[in-house]
């Protein structure tokens, strides 16, 4: 299996201390910083945007993985790339027929690109664009909030995505996001995920380094 990366979601961080929080993640062994961008329209919550990414870029060398939960992502992907996003993922549900073009736009902006599907969207909807992705993100909760329960149906979708990725023979990461914790992380890895998003499992832990190590080694 590919090297497993832990991507703590800063949605569960203290927003008033974001710089310290991200430095702490890096010191505690995180591999990636997962940035949940929400616009209050595509999802029922609002988080942060370009300026946060731009400022975090200056204080960490970890890759910034920007998960855009916004309508019309095509309007913003170039600016997220410019702000310092290493990888930008966009939802099938926000792009629909445009998905291929939005992914191309991300690539042309110099960032890596990824497609995301919600728990009620079948893998077949993105099957044709998987070969052009650097990463595929399978949601295991409905997006909007941290701390929700893992939806088990995501495991079958991970296996489906893995089969497509293996068949196309390219280096494509498979990310899982939502409700992942020490108890279920071995299952998601076995199903094919190699980039593990964890919000509450990291930020609610007394010892973040131990929590990250436990997720990595499970
Ligand atoms: C949900 C976000 C997730 C979330 C994960 O909309 O995309 O990244 O923060 O948090 P946990 O790990 O607590 O489910
Ligand atoms: Zn996310």
Short mmCIF file of N, CA, C and O in Angstrom, two decimals, residues 38-94:
data_model
loop_
_atom_site.label_atom_id
_atom_site.label_comp_id
_atom_site.label_asym_id
_atom_site.label_seq_id
_atom_site.Cartn_x
_atom_site.Cartn_y
_atom_site.Cartn_z
N UNK A 38 -15.78 26.65 3.50
CA UNK A 38 -17.25 26.54 3.38
C UNK A 38 -17.86 27.91 3.20
O UNK A 38 -17.46 28.87 3.87
N UNK A 39 -18.85 27.98 2.30
CA UNK A 39 -19.39 29.28 1.90
C UNK A 39 -20.78 29.58 2.44
O UNK A 39 -21.37 30.62 2.13
N UNK A 40 -21.37 28.67 3.22
CA UNK A 40 -22.72 28.91 3.72
C UNK A 40 -23.81 28.73 2.68
O UNK A 40 -24.98 28.96 2.96
N UNK A 41 -23.42 28.30 1.46
CA UNK A 41 -24.42 28.07 0.40
C UNK A 41 -24.37 26.61 -0.04
O UNK A 41 -25.36 25.89 0.05
N UNK A 42 -23.17 26.17 -0.42
CA UNK A 42 -23.04 24.74 -0.78
C UNK A 42 -23.25 23.87 0.45
O UNK A 42 -23.78 22.76 0.36
N UNK A 43 -22.81 24.35 1.60
CA UNK A 43 -23.06 23.68 2.88
C UNK A 43 -23.60 24.70 3.87
O UNK A 43 -23.45 25.91 3.68
N UNK A 44 -24.17 24.17 4.93
CA UNK A 44 -24.84 25.02 5.90
C UNK A 44 -23.88 25.50 7.00
O UNK A 44 -24.17 25.39 8.18
N UNK A 45 -22.74 25.99 6.61
CA UNK A 45 -21.75 26.47 7.58
C UNK A 45 -20.77 27.39 6.83
O UNK A 45 -20.63 27.28 5.61
N UNK A 46 -20.12 28.25 7.57
CA UNK A 46 -19.16 29.18 6.98
C UNK A 46 -17.84 29.06 7.74
O UNK A 46 -17.85 29.03 8.98
N UNK A 47 -16.73 28.95 7.01
CA UNK A 47 -15.46 28.84 7.72
C UNK A 47 -14.53 29.99 7.36
O UNK A 47 -14.60 31.06 7.94
N UNK A 48 -13.68 29.79 6.38
CA UNK A 48 -12.67 30.80 6.02
C UNK A 48 -12.38 30.66 4.54
O UNK A 48 -12.87 29.74 3.89
N UNK A 49 -11.53 31.57 4.03
CA UNK A 49 -11.27 31.55 2.60
C UNK A 49 -9.82 31.80 2.24
O UNK A 49 -8.90 31.31 2.91
N UNK A 50 -9.64 32.59 1.19
CA UNK A 50 -8.31 32.79 0.60
C UNK A 50 -7.27 33.34 1.57
O UNK A 50 -6.13 32.89 1.59
N UNK A 51 -7.66 34.30 2.39
CA UNK A 51 -6.70 34.97 3.26
C UNK A 51 -6.12 33.99 4.29
O UNK A 51 -4.93 34.07 4.64
N UNK A 52 -6.95 33.08 4.76
CA UNK A 52 -6.44 32.09 5.72
C UNK A 52 -5.36 31.23 5.05
O UNK A 52 -4.30 30.97 5.63
N UNK A 53 -5.64 30.80 3.83
CA UNK A 53 -4.68 29.95 3.11
C UNK A 53 -3.37 30.72 2.86
O UNK A 53 -2.27 30.21 3.08
N UNK A 54 -3.52 31.96 2.45
CA UNK A 54 -2.36 32.80 2.18
C UNK A 54 -1.50 32.98 3.44
O UNK A 54 -0.27 32.86 3.39
N UNK A 55 -2.14 33.20 4.57
CA UNK A 55 -1.39 33.43 5.80
C UNK A 55 -0.80 32.13 6.35
O UNK A 55 0.31 32.12 6.89
N UNK A 56 -1.53 31.03 6.21
CA UNK A 56 -0.98 29.74 6.68
C UNK A 56 0.23 29.33 5.83
O UNK A 56 1.17 28.72 6.34
N UNK A 57 0.16 29.68 4.54
CA UNK A 57 1.29 29.34 3.65
C UNK A 57 2.62 29.89 4.18
O UNK A 57 3.67 29.28 4.01
N UNK A 58 2.54 31.03 4.87
CA UNK A 58 3.77 31.67 5.37
C UNK A 58 4.31 31.01 6.63
O UNK A 58 5.45 31.23 7.00
N UNK A 59 3.49 30.22 7.32
CA UNK A 59 3.96 29.71 8.61
C UNK A 59 4.13 28.19 8.65
O UNK A 59 4.49 27.64 9.67
N UNK A 60 3.84 27.51 7.55
CA UNK A 60 4.05 26.05 7.57
C UNK A 60 4.61 25.58 6.22
O UNK A 60 4.30 26.16 5.18
N UNK A 61 5.43 24.54 6.30
CA UNK A 61 5.92 23.95 5.06
C UNK A 61 5.09 22.73 4.67
O UNK A 61 5.33 22.10 3.65
N UNK A 62 4.10 22.38 5.50
CA UNK A 62 3.25 21.23 5.16
C UNK A 62 2.38 21.56 3.95
O UNK A 62 1.97 22.72 3.77
N UNK A 63 2.08 20.57 3.12
CA UNK A 63 1.16 20.81 2.00
C UNK A 63 -0.21 21.26 2.52
O UNK A 63 -0.71 20.72 3.51
N UNK A 64 -0.80 22.24 1.85
CA UNK A 64 -2.15 22.71 2.19
C UNK A 64 -3.14 22.08 1.22
O UNK A 64 -3.05 22.26 0.01
N UNK A 65 -4.04 21.30 1.79
CA UNK A 65 -5.04 20.55 1.03
C UNK A 65 -6.36 21.29 1.20
O UNK A 65 -6.96 21.24 2.27
N UNK A 66 -6.77 22.02 0.16
CA UNK A 66 -7.95 22.87 0.27
C UNK A 66 -9.18 22.17 -0.28
O UNK A 66 -9.29 21.93 -1.49
N UNK A 67 -10.09 21.85 0.62
CA UNK A 67 -11.33 21.15 0.29
C UNK A 67 -12.41 22.22 0.14
O UNK A 67 -12.87 22.78 1.13
N UNK A 68 -12.76 22.52 -1.11
CA UNK A 68 -13.69 23.62 -1.37
C UNK A 68 -15.13 23.14 -1.33
O UNK A 68 -15.59 22.43 -2.23
N UNK A 69 -15.84 23.55 -0.29
CA UNK A 69 -17.27 23.26 -0.19
C UNK A 69 -18.00 24.56 -0.49
O UNK A 69 -18.55 25.21 0.39
N UNK A 70 -17.92 24.94 -1.77
CA UNK A 70 -18.47 26.22 -2.21
C UNK A 70 -19.16 26.04 -3.56
O UNK A 70 -18.81 25.14 -4.32
N UNK A 71 -20.12 26.91 -3.83
CA UNK A 71 -20.71 26.91 -5.17
C UNK A 71 -19.78 27.68 -6.11
O UNK A 71 -18.98 28.51 -5.66
N UNK A 72 -19.86 27.39 -7.36
CA UNK A 72 -19.01 28.03 -8.38
C UNK A 72 -17.52 28.00 -8.04
O UNK A 72 -16.86 29.05 -8.04
N UNK A 73 -16.98 26.84 -7.74
CA UNK A 73 -15.55 26.78 -7.42
C UNK A 73 -14.67 27.30 -8.55
O UNK A 73 -13.57 27.78 -8.30
N UNK A 74 -15.19 27.24 -9.79
CA UNK A 74 -14.38 27.71 -10.93
C UNK A 74 -13.99 29.19 -10.79
O UNK A 74 -12.99 29.62 -11.34
N UNK A 75 -14.76 29.94 -10.01
CA UNK A 75 -14.45 31.36 -9.82
C UNK A 75 -13.25 31.57 -8.91
O UNK A 75 -12.68 32.65 -8.88
N UNK A 76 -12.94 30.56 -8.11
CA UNK A 76 -11.96 30.78 -7.03
C UNK A 76 -10.70 29.92 -7.10
O UNK A 76 -9.74 30.22 -6.41
N UNK A 77 -10.72 28.84 -7.90
CA UNK A 77 -9.60 27.89 -7.81
C UNK A 77 -8.24 28.54 -8.15
O UNK A 77 -7.24 28.23 -7.51
N UNK A 78 -8.23 29.44 -9.12
CA UNK A 78 -6.94 30.06 -9.46
C UNK A 78 -6.40 30.89 -8.30
O UNK A 78 -5.21 30.89 -8.02
N UNK A 79 -7.32 31.56 -7.59
CA UNK A 79 -6.87 32.38 -6.46
C UNK A 79 -6.44 31.51 -5.28
O UNK A 79 -5.52 31.88 -4.55
N UNK A 80 -7.07 30.36 -5.10
CA UNK A 80 -6.59 29.45 -4.04
C UNK A 80 -5.20 28.93 -4.37
O UNK A 80 -4.34 28.81 -3.50
N UNK A 81 -4.97 28.64 -5.65
CA UNK A 81 -3.64 28.16 -6.05
C UNK A 81 -2.61 29.26 -5.79
O UNK A 81 -1.54 29.01 -5.23
N UNK A 82 -2.94 30.45 -6.14
CA UNK A 82 -2.05 31.59 -5.94
C UNK A 82 -1.81 31.86 -4.45
O UNK A 82 -0.72 32.27 -4.03
N UNK A 83 -2.82 31.62 -3.65
CA UNK A 83 -2.70 31.85 -2.20
C UNK A 83 -1.78 30.82 -1.56
O UNK A 83 -1.35 30.99 -0.42
N UNK A 84 -1.51 29.72 -2.28
CA UNK A 84 -0.56 28.74 -1.75
C UNK A 84 -1.12 27.35 -1.54
O UNK A 84 -0.45 26.49 -0.94
N UNK A 85 -2.32 27.08 -2.04
CA UNK A 85 -2.86 25.72 -1.93
C UNK A 85 -2.00 24.76 -2.76
O UNK A 85 -1.66 25.07 -3.90
N UNK A 86 -1.63 23.63 -2.18
CA UNK A 86 -0.86 22.62 -2.93
C UNK A 86 -1.80 21.73 -3.71
O UNK A 86 -1.48 21.28 -4.80
N UNK A 87 -2.94 21.44 -3.08
CA UNK A 87 -3.95 20.62 -3.76
C UNK A 87 -5.31 21.24 -3.49
O UNK A 87 -5.58 21.72 -2.39
N UNK A 88 -6.12 21.25 -4.52
CA UNK A 88 -7.47 21.83 -4.41
C UNK A 88 -8.46 20.75 -4.84
O UNK A 88 -8.34 20.19 -5.93
N UNK A 89 -9.41 20.46 -3.95
CA UNK A 89 -10.43 19.48 -4.32
C UNK A 89 -11.78 20.17 -4.44
O UNK A 89 -12.12 21.06 -3.65
N UNK A 90 -12.53 19.76 -5.46
CA UNK A 90 -13.84 20.35 -5.73
C UNK A 90 -14.90 19.25 -5.80
O UNK A 90 -14.63 18.14 -6.26
N UNK A 91 -16.08 19.60 -5.37
CA UNK A 91 -17.18 18.62 -5.33
C UNK A 91 -17.82 18.41 -6.69
O UNK A 91 -18.12 19.38 -7.39
N UNK A 92 -18.07 17.15 -7.00
CA UNK A 92 -18.89 16.82 -8.17
C UNK A 92 -20.22 17.56 -8.08
O UNK A 92 -20.70 18.11 -9.06
N UNK A 93 -20.80 17.59 -6.88
CA UNK A 93 -22.14 18.18 -6.70
C UNK A 93 -22.14 19.69 -6.97
O UNK A 93 -23.19 20.26 -7.26
N UNK A 94 -20.97 20.33 -6.85
CA UNK A 94 -20.89 21.78 -7.09
C UNK A 94 -20.57 22.08 -8.55
O UNK A 94 -20.80 23.20 -9.01
#
